[in-house]
Amino acid sequence: MAALLRVDGVSKSFRGLLALNNVSFEVSEREIAALIGPNGAGKTTLFNVIAGVFRPDSGSVHLGGADITGRRPDEICHAGIGRTFQIVKPFAQMTVLENVTVAALHTAASVAAAREAARGFLELLELDAKAAQHAANLTLPDRKRLEVARALATGPRLLLLDEVMAGLRPSETDRMVATLRRLRDDTGLTILLIEHVMRAVMALSEHITVLHHGEKISEGTPDRIVRDPAVLECYLGDQDL
């Protein structure tokens, strides 16, 4: 299957600290892929390069064959990449529906159309019953789901998920896994996720890329990754898989 996302030789440093060093990988159309590694490995920095927050010092990023390296975040969103953030920050004094409606205005022709689309995303993320609540009153699991709904409402081809299952109980993780799998199956969405919850990574991912100290140290199927000595030594050795 053709690659939707191609990251080729990306490096990025901050005041002499090398955060990413010649990182390359691909994500295929309709694939659910994962980016894993210890804290400080460079995962979120790489997301920020892909999403246009940081321009790489070297290397390139392609989406669907088009070079999007160094474009502004709004341009990359328009090209078809949506993302969530580690620390969820909804518009606290707006309702859940209003939060998603704002995101849906990216592609909708009118406020009414955006609101209607937002209702569909809330139903998909099982938040429709809380549409009228202020976002400030949501629980952590619901704020995580709202973050995903807002990203989806921008109409992405590729969805970048940054630890959307952190802090969730196992039952809540299983619900999110089922939702993301249904999204891919029903819409053809491609998903790249950063996640420390290996229960979710193993259940969802078809391909995993592992970073350590800003470098790619391994990639492959989940079965291969959990048996890779380098990955076990730096990251998975003490985890219950």
PDB file of C-alpha atoms in Angstrom:
ATOM      1  CA  MET A   1       0.000   0.000   0.000  1.00  0.00           C
ATOM      2  CA  ALA A   2       1.258   3.492  -0.868  1.00  0.00           C
ATOM      3  CA  ALA A   3       2.796   5.684   1.819  1.00  0.00           C
ATOM      4  CA  LEU A   4       0.639   8.598   2.922  1.00  0.00           C
ATOM      5  CA  LEU A   5       3.301  10.061   5.232  1.00  0.00           C
ATOM      6  CA  ARG A   6       7.030   9.930   4.523  1.00  0.00           C
ATOM      7  CA  VAL A   7       9.570  11.334   6.954  1.00  0.00           C
ATOM      8  CA  ASP A   8      13.014  11.357   5.376  1.00  0.00           C
ATOM      9  CA  GLY A   9      16.218  12.066   7.295  1.00  0.00           C
ATOM     10  CA  VAL A  10      14.712  14.583   9.706  1.00  0.00           C
ATOM     11  CA  SER A  11      17.049  16.211  12.221  1.00  0.00           C
ATOM     12  CA  LYS A  12      16.270  18.962  14.724  1.00  0.00           C
ATOM     13  CA  SER A  13      18.349  20.576  17.455  1.00  0.00           C
ATOM     14  CA  PHE A  14      17.674  23.198  20.102  1.00  0.00           C
ATOM     15  CA  ARG A  15      20.623  25.325  21.272  1.00  0.00           C
ATOM     16  CA  GLY A  16      23.048  22.547  20.481  1.00  0.00           C
ATOM     17  CA  LEU A  17      20.903  19.732  21.902  1.00  0.00           C
ATOM     18  CA  LEU A  18      20.142  17.217  19.170  1.00  0.00           C
ATOM     19  CA  ALA A  19      16.487  16.257  19.639  1.00  0.00           C
ATOM     20  CA  LEU A  20      16.119  14.320  16.366  1.00  0.00           C
ATOM     21  CA  ASN A  21      18.928  12.740  14.385  1.00  0.00           C
ATOM     22  CA  ASN A  22      18.305  11.596  10.805  1.00  0.00           C
ATOM     23  CA  VAL A  23      14.897  10.004  11.499  1.00  0.00           C
ATOM     24  CA  SER A  24      13.146   8.292   8.584  1.00  0.00           C
ATOM     25  CA  PHE A  25       9.965   6.229   8.413  1.00  0.00           C
ATOM     26  CA  GLU A  26       6.723   5.876   6.463  1.00  0.00           C
ATOM     27  CA  VAL A  27       3.053   5.417   7.306  1.00  0.00           C
ATOM     28  CA  SER A  28       0.861   3.748   4.692  1.00  0.00           C
ATOM     29  CA  GLU A  29      -2.663   4.726   3.684  1.00  0.00           C
ATOM     30  CA  ARG A  30      -5.306   3.370   6.110  1.00  0.00           C
ATOM     31  CA  GLU A  31      -2.606   2.177   8.518  1.00  0.00           C
ATOM     32  CA  ILE A  32      -2.576   2.588  12.285  1.00  0.00           C
ATOM     33  CA  ALA A  33       1.068   3.089  13.243  1.00  0.00           C
ATOM     34  CA  ALA A  34       2.759   3.922  16.529  1.00  0.00           C
ATOM     35  CA  LEU A  35       5.765   5.965  17.584  1.00  0.00           C
ATOM     36  CA  ILE A  36       7.132   4.765  20.918  1.00  0.00           C
ATOM     37  CA  GLY A  37      10.156   5.254  23.130  1.00  0.00           C
ATOM     38  CA  PRO A  38      11.216   6.551  26.549  1.00  0.00           C
ATOM     39  CA  ASN A  39      10.397  10.053  27.743  1.00  0.00           C
ATOM     40  CA  GLY A  40      12.699  12.518  26.010  1.00  0.00           C
ATOM     41  CA  ALA A  41      13.188  10.281  22.977  1.00  0.00           C
ATOM     42  CA  GLY A  42      12.007  12.994  20.580  1.00  0.00           C
ATOM     43  CA  LYS A  43       8.517  11.718  19.789  1.00  0.00           C
ATOM     44  CA  THR A  44       6.564  14.932  20.372  1.00  0.00           C
ATOM     45  CA  THR A  45       9.322  16.955  18.712  1.00  0.00           C
ATOM     46  CA  LEU A  46       8.856  14.777  15.639  1.00  0.00           C
ATOM     47  CA  PHE A  47       5.091  15.356  15.748  1.00  0.00           C
ATOM     48  CA  ASN A  48       5.772  19.085  15.939  1.00  0.00           C
ATOM     49  CA  VAL A  49       8.006  18.872  12.864  1.00  0.00           C
ATOM     50  CA  ILE A  50       5.342  16.940  10.942  1.00  0.00           C
ATOM     51  CA  ALA A  51       2.612  19.373  12.017  1.00  0.00           C
ATOM     52  CA  GLY A  52       4.616  22.496  11.186  1.00  0.00           C
ATOM     53  CA  VAL A  53       5.327  23.783  14.692  1.00  0.00           C
ATOM     54  CA  PHE A  54       9.078  23.315  14.106  1.00  0.00           C
ATOM     55  CA  ARG A  55      10.993  23.459  10.851  1.00  0.00           C
ATOM     56  CA  PRO A  56      13.576  20.649  10.655  1.00  0.00           C
ATOM     57  CA  ASP A  57      17.246  21.540  10.419  1.00  0.00           C
ATOM     58  CA  SER A  58      17.528  18.941   7.676  1.00  0.00           C
ATOM     59  CA  GLY A  59      15.387  16.288   6.047  1.00  0.00           C
ATOM     60  CA  SER A  60      11.872  16.433   4.650  1.00  0.00           C
ATOM     61  CA  VAL A  61       8.261  15.528   5.321  1.00  0.00           C
ATOM     62  CA  HIS A  62       5.900  14.452   2.536  1.00  0.00           C
ATOM     63  CA  LEU A  63       2.145  13.907   2.711  1.00  0.00           C
ATOM     64  CA  GLY A  64       0.596  12.024  -0.194  1.00  0.00           C
ATOM     65  CA  GLY A  65       3.676  12.742  -2.264  1.00  0.00           C
ATOM     66  CA  ALA A  66       3.606  16.511  -1.628  1.00  0.00           C
ATOM     67  CA  ASP A  67       6.502  18.148   0.202  1.00  0.00           C
ATOM     68  CA  ILE A  68       5.082  19.877   3.308  1.00  0.00           C
ATOM     69  CA  THR A  69       8.429  20.494   5.020  1.00  0.00           C
ATOM     70  CA  GLY A  70       8.426  23.725   7.002  1.00  0.00           C
ATOM     71  CA  ARG A  71       4.892  24.801   6.127  1.00  0.00           C
ATOM     72  CA  ARG A  72       2.882  26.666   8.765  1.00  0.00           C
ATOM     73  CA  PRO A  73       0.605  24.612  11.047  1.00  0.00           C
ATOM     74  CA  ASP A  74      -2.537  26.029   9.413  1.00  0.00           C
ATOM     75  CA  GLU A  75      -1.218  25.081   5.967  1.00  0.00           C
ATOM     76  CA  ILE A  76      -0.435  21.564   7.128  1.00  0.00           C
ATOM     77  CA  CYS A  77      -3.888  21.263   8.676  1.00  0.00           C
ATOM     78  CA  HIS A  78      -5.343  22.357   5.340  1.00  0.00           C
ATOM     79  CA  ALA A  79      -3.179  19.741   3.578  1.00  0.00           C
ATOM     80  CA  GLY A  80      -4.853  17.043   5.665  1.00  0.00           C
ATOM     81  CA  ILE A  81      -3.092  16.497   8.990  1.00  0.00           C
ATOM     82  CA  GLY A  82      -5.006  16.782  12.254  1.00  0.00           C
ATOM     83  CA  ARG A  83      -3.447  16.370  15.670  1.00  0.00           C
ATOM     84  CA  THR A  84      -4.059  16.190  19.387  1.00  0.00           C
ATOM     85  CA  PHE A  85      -1.772  17.402  22.173  1.00  0.00           C
ATOM     86  CA  GLN A  86      -0.354  15.729  25.280  1.00  0.00           C
ATOM     87  CA  ILE A  87      -1.907  18.363  27.518  1.00  0.00           C
ATOM     88  CA  VAL A  88      -5.506  18.823  26.477  1.00  0.00           C
ATOM     89  CA  LYS A  89      -6.641  22.445  26.484  1.00  0.00           C
ATOM     90  CA  PRO A  90     -10.232  22.766  25.301  1.00  0.00           C
ATOM     91  CA  PHE A  91     -11.992  26.127  25.333  1.00  0.00           C
ATOM     92  CA  ALA A  92     -13.025  25.690  28.944  1.00  0.00           C
ATOM     93  CA  GLN A  93     -15.952  28.126  29.043  1.00  0.00           C
ATOM     94  CA  MET A  94     -17.421  26.917  25.762  1.00  0.00           C
ATOM     95  CA  THR A  95     -19.679  23.897  25.530  1.00  0.00           C
ATOM     96  CA  VAL A  96     -18.493  20.574  24.201  1.00  0.00           C
ATOM     97  CA  LEU A  97     -20.495  21.142  21.024  1.00  0.00           C
ATOM     98  CA  GLU A  98     -19.058  24.631  20.566  1.00  0.00           C
ATOM     99  CA  ASN A  99     -15.510  23.307  20.942  1.00  0.00           C
ATOM    100  CA  VAL A 100     -15.968  20.859  18.089  1.00  0.00           C
ATOM    101  CA  THR A 101     -17.951  23.328  15.987  1.00  0.00           C
ATOM    102  CA  VAL A 102     -14.994  25.727  16.018  1.00  0.00           C
ATOM    103  CA  ALA A 103     -12.776  22.974  14.606  1.00  0.00           C
ATOM    104  CA  ALA A 104     -15.387  21.964  12.026  1.00  0.00           C
ATOM    105  CA  LEU A 105     -15.439  25.522  10.648  1.00  0.00           C
ATOM    106  CA  HIS A 106     -12.115  24.622   9.000  1.00  0.00           C
ATOM    107  CA  THR A 107     -13.994  22.742   6.279  1.00  0.00           C
ATOM    108  CA  ALA A 108     -17.685  23.594   6.746  1.00  0.00           C
ATOM    109  CA  ALA A 109     -19.411  26.118   4.485  1.00  0.00           C
ATOM    110  CA  SER A 110     -21.402  27.699   7.328  1.00  0.00           C
ATOM    111  CA  VAL A 111     -21.767  27.729  11.091  1.00  0.00           C
ATOM    112  CA  ALA A 112     -24.903  25.603  10.781  1.00  0.00           C
ATOM    113  CA  ALA A 113     -23.039  23.014   8.716  1.00  0.00           C
ATOM    114  CA  ALA A 114     -20.144  23.038  11.180  1.00  0.00           C
ATOM    115  CA  ARG A 115     -22.514  22.511  14.096  1.00  0.00           C
ATOM    116  CA  GLU A 116     -24.184  19.595  12.336  1.00  0.00           C
ATOM    117  CA  ALA A 117     -20.819  18.000  11.554  1.00  0.00           C
ATOM    118  CA  ALA A 118     -19.738  18.532  15.168  1.00  0.00           C
ATOM    119  CA  ARG A 119     -22.764  16.619  16.420  1.00  0.00           C
ATOM    120  CA  GLY A 120     -21.711  13.667  14.284  1.00  0.00           C
ATOM    121  CA  PHE A 121     -18.198  13.652  15.730  1.00  0.00           C
ATOM    122  CA  LEU A 122     -19.551  13.873  19.273  1.00  0.00           C
ATOM    123  CA  GLU A 123     -21.777  10.885  18.615  1.00  0.00           C
ATOM    124  CA  LEU A 124     -18.828   8.970  17.196  1.00  0.00           C
ATOM    125  CA  LEU A 125     -16.755   9.727  20.324  1.00  0.00           C
ATOM    126  CA  GLU A 126     -19.703   8.983  22.638  1.00  0.00           C
ATOM    127  CA  LEU A 127     -19.915  12.571  23.842  1.00  0.00           C
ATOM    128  CA  ASP A 128     -23.270  13.527  22.314  1.00  0.00           C
ATOM    129  CA  ALA A 129     -25.038  13.308  25.688  1.00  0.00           C
ATOM    130  CA  LYS A 130     -22.620  15.940  27.044  1.00  0.00           C
ATOM    131  CA  ALA A 131     -22.806  18.354  24.105  1.00  0.00           C
ATOM    132  CA  ALA A 132     -24.306  21.150  26.227  1.00  0.00           C
ATOM    133  CA  GLN A 133     -21.812  20.827  29.095  1.00  0.00           C
ATOM    134  CA  HIS A 134     -18.961  23.269  29.467  1.00  0.00           C
ATOM    135  CA  ALA A 135     -15.649  21.633  28.590  1.00  0.00           C
ATOM    136  CA  ALA A 136     -14.238  22.674  31.972  1.00  0.00           C
ATOM    137  CA  ASN A 137     -16.608  20.223  33.663  1.00  0.00           C
ATOM    138  CA  LEU A 138     -15.526  17.126  31.740  1.00  0.00           C
ATOM    139  CA  THR A 139     -13.615  14.256  33.291  1.00  0.00           C
ATOM    140  CA  LEU A 140     -10.137  13.449  31.961  1.00  0.00           C
ATOM    141  CA  PRO A 141     -11.375  10.560  29.756  1.00  0.00           C
ATOM    142  CA  ASP A 142     -14.030  12.815  28.248  1.00  0.00           C
ATOM    143  CA  ARG A 143     -11.528  15.639  27.683  1.00  0.00           C
ATOM    144  CA  LYS A 144      -9.346  13.145  25.826  1.00  0.00           C
ATOM    145  CA  ARG A 145     -12.298  12.128  23.653  1.00  0.00           C
ATOM    146  CA  LEU A 146     -13.140  15.777  23.044  1.00  0.00           C
ATOM    147  CA  GLU A 147      -9.549  16.362  21.907  1.00  0.00           C
ATOM    148  CA  VAL A 148      -9.916  13.569  19.340  1.00  0.00           C
ATOM    149  CA  ALA A 149     -13.302  14.912  18.193  1.00  0.00           C
ATOM    150  CA  ARG A 150     -11.830  18.378  17.651  1.00  0.00           C
ATOM    151  CA  ALA A 151      -8.942  16.960  15.606  1.00  0.00           C
ATOM    152  CA  LEU A 152     -11.310  14.850  13.502  1.00  0.00           C
ATOM    153  CA  ALA A 153     -13.533  17.850  12.840  1.00  0.00           C
ATOM    154  CA  THR A 154     -10.748  19.513  10.837  1.00  0.00           C
ATOM    155  CA  GLY A 155     -11.195  16.802   8.195  1.00  0.00           C
ATOM    156  CA  PRO A 156      -7.769  15.105   8.255  1.00  0.00           C
ATOM    157  CA  ARG A 157      -6.416  12.357   6.044  1.00  0.00           C
ATOM    158  CA  LEU A 158      -3.789  11.648   8.717  1.00  0.00           C
ATOM    159  CA  LEU A 159      -4.526  11.901  12.445  1.00  0.00           C
ATOM    160  CA  LEU A 160      -1.626  12.406  14.877  1.00  0.00           C
ATOM    161  CA  LEU A 161      -2.566  11.309  18.397  1.00  0.00           C
ATOM    162  CA  ASP A 162      -0.236  12.354  21.214  1.00  0.00           C
ATOM    163  CA  GLU A 163      -0.874  10.153  24.270  1.00  0.00           C
ATOM    164  CA  VAL A 164      -4.670  10.264  24.091  1.00  0.00           C
ATOM    165  CA  MET A 165      -4.862   7.211  26.363  1.00  0.00           C
ATOM    166  CA  ALA A 166      -2.522   8.448  29.099  1.00  0.00           C
ATOM    167  CA  GLY A 167      -4.289   8.406  32.454  1.00  0.00           C
ATOM    168  CA  LEU A 168      -7.191   6.257  31.302  1.00  0.00           C
ATOM    169  CA  ARG A 169      -8.327   3.134  33.120  1.00  0.00           C
ATOM    170  CA  PRO A 170      -8.066  -0.181  31.220  1.00  0.00           C
ATOM    171  CA  SER A 171     -11.786  -0.164  30.377  1.00  0.00           C
ATOM    172  CA  GLU A 172     -11.521   3.414  29.093  1.00  0.00           C
ATOM    173  CA  THR A 173      -8.441   2.487  27.060  1.00  0.00           C
ATOM    174  CA  ASP A 174     -10.344  -0.402  25.486  1.00  0.00           C
ATOM    175  CA  ARG A 175     -13.172   1.967  24.503  1.00  0.00           C
ATOM    176  CA  MET A 176     -10.724   4.356  22.854  1.00  0.00           C
ATOM    177  CA  VAL A 177      -9.006   1.499  21.028  1.00  0.00           C
ATOM    178  CA  ALA A 178     -12.356   0.314  19.681  1.00  0.00           C
ATOM    179  CA  THR A 179     -13.274   3.849  18.593  1.00  0.00           C
ATOM    180  CA  LEU A 180      -9.992   4.399  16.747  1.00  0.00           C
ATOM    181  CA  ARG A 181     -10.185   1.035  15.021  1.00  0.00           C
ATOM    182  CA  ARG A 182     -13.759   1.782  13.943  1.00  0.00           C
ATOM    183  CA  LEU A 183     -12.659   5.168  12.625  1.00  0.00           C
ATOM    184  CA  ARG A 184     -10.003   3.601  10.433  1.00  0.00           C
ATOM    185  CA  ASP A 185     -12.290   0.823   9.215  1.00  0.00           C
ATOM    186  CA  ASP A 186     -15.289   3.069   8.485  1.00  0.00           C
ATOM    187  CA  THR A 187     -13.574   6.147   7.045  1.00  0.00           C
ATOM    188  CA  GLY A 188     -10.180   4.999   5.779  1.00  0.00           C
ATOM    189  CA  LEU A 189      -8.421   7.424   8.125  1.00  0.00           C
ATOM    190  CA  THR A 190      -4.689   6.923   8.652  1.00  0.00           C
ATOM    191  CA  ILE A 191      -3.521   7.189  12.275  1.00  0.00           C
ATOM    192  CA  LEU A 192      -0.076   7.737  13.798  1.00  0.00           C
ATOM    193  CA  LEU A 193      -0.027   7.633  17.583  1.00  0.00           C
ATOM    194  CA  ILE A 194       2.455   8.358  20.327  1.00  0.00           C
ATOM    195  CA  GLU A 195       1.551   6.193  23.263  1.00  0.00           C
ATOM    196  CA  HIS A 196       3.077   4.749  26.432  1.00  0.00           C
ATOM    197  CA  VAL A 197       0.069   2.494  27.109  1.00  0.00           C
ATOM    198  CA  MET A 198       1.418  -0.648  25.509  1.00  0.00           C
ATOM    199  CA  ARG A 199      -1.936  -2.384  25.919  1.00  0.00           C
ATOM    200  CA  ALA A 200      -3.254   0.063  23.313  1.00  0.00           C
ATOM    201  CA  VAL A 201      -0.162   0.056  21.102  1.00  0.00           C
ATOM    202  CA  MET A 202      -0.183  -3.722  20.783  1.00  0.00           C
ATOM    203  CA  ALA A 203      -3.931  -3.846  20.152  1.00  0.00           C
ATOM    204  CA  LEU A 204      -3.986  -1.114  17.494  1.00  0.00           C
ATOM    205  CA  SER A 205      -0.691  -0.833  15.676  1.00  0.00           C
ATOM    206  CA  GLU A 206       0.285  -2.575  12.494  1.00  0.00           C
ATOM    207  CA  HIS A 207       3.711  -0.950  12.409  1.00  0.00           C
ATOM    208  CA  ILE A 208       5.822   0.575  15.182  1.00  0.00           C
ATOM    209  CA  THR A 209       8.766   2.970  15.028  1.00  0.00           C
ATOM    210  CA  VAL A 210      10.955   3.241  18.134  1.00  0.00           C
ATOM    211  CA  LEU A 211      12.939   6.360  19.049  1.00  0.00           C
ATOM    212  CA  HIS A 212      15.662   6.666  21.685  1.00  0.00           C
ATOM    213  CA  HIS A 213      17.743   9.809  22.269  1.00  0.00           C
ATOM    214  CA  GLY A 214      16.341  11.265  19.050  1.00  0.00           C
ATOM    215  CA  GLU A 215      17.341   8.342  16.847  1.00  0.00           C
ATOM    216  CA  LYS A 216      15.323   5.534  15.321  1.00  0.00           C
ATOM    217  CA  ILE A 217      16.566   2.324  16.903  1.00  0.00           C
ATOM    218  CA  SER A 218      14.000  -0.119  15.553  1.00  0.00           C
ATOM    219  CA  GLU A 219      10.851  -0.479  13.475  1.00  0.00           C
ATOM    220  CA  GLY A 220       8.546  -3.266  12.417  1.00  0.00           C
ATOM    221  CA  THR A 221       5.466  -5.208  13.442  1.00  0.00           C
ATOM    222  CA  PRO A 222       4.439  -5.346  17.121  1.00  0.00           C
ATOM    223  CA  ASP A 223       5.635  -8.977  17.346  1.00  0.00           C
ATOM    224  CA  ARG A 224       9.076  -7.983  16.112  1.00  0.00           C
ATOM    225  CA  ILE A 225       9.344  -4.918  18.335  1.00  0.00           C
ATOM    226  CA  VAL A 226       8.559  -6.749  21.578  1.00  0.00           C
ATOM    227  CA  ARG A 227      11.404  -9.180  20.829  1.00  0.00           C
ATOM    228  CA  ASP A 228      13.998  -6.616  19.783  1.00  0.00           C
ATOM    229  CA  PRO A 229      16.811  -6.623  22.406  1.00  0.00           C
ATOM    230  CA  ALA A 230      17.554  -2.912  21.856  1.00  0.00           C
ATOM    231  CA  VAL A 231      13.921  -1.966  22.510  1.00  0.00           C
ATOM    232  CA  LEU A 232      13.673  -4.250  25.522  1.00  0.00           C
ATOM    233  CA  GLU A 233      16.812  -2.740  27.017  1.00  0.00           C
ATOM    234  CA  CYS A 234      15.844   0.924  26.680  1.00  0.00           C
ATOM    235  CA  TYR A 235      12.075   0.820  26.977  1.00  0.00           C
ATOM    236  CA  LEU A 236      10.011  -2.348  27.200  1.00  0.00           C
ATOM    237  CA  GLY A 237      12.009  -4.408  29.651  1.00  0.00           C
ATOM    238  CA  ASP A 238       9.889  -3.550  32.700  1.00  0.00           C
ATOM    239  CA  GLN A 239       6.509  -3.313  30.970  1.00  0.00           C
ATOM    240  CA  ASP A 240       3.712  -5.843  31.167  1.00  0.00           C
ATOM    241  CA  LEU A 241       2.840  -6.721  27.575  1.00  0.00           C
TER     242      LEU A 241
END
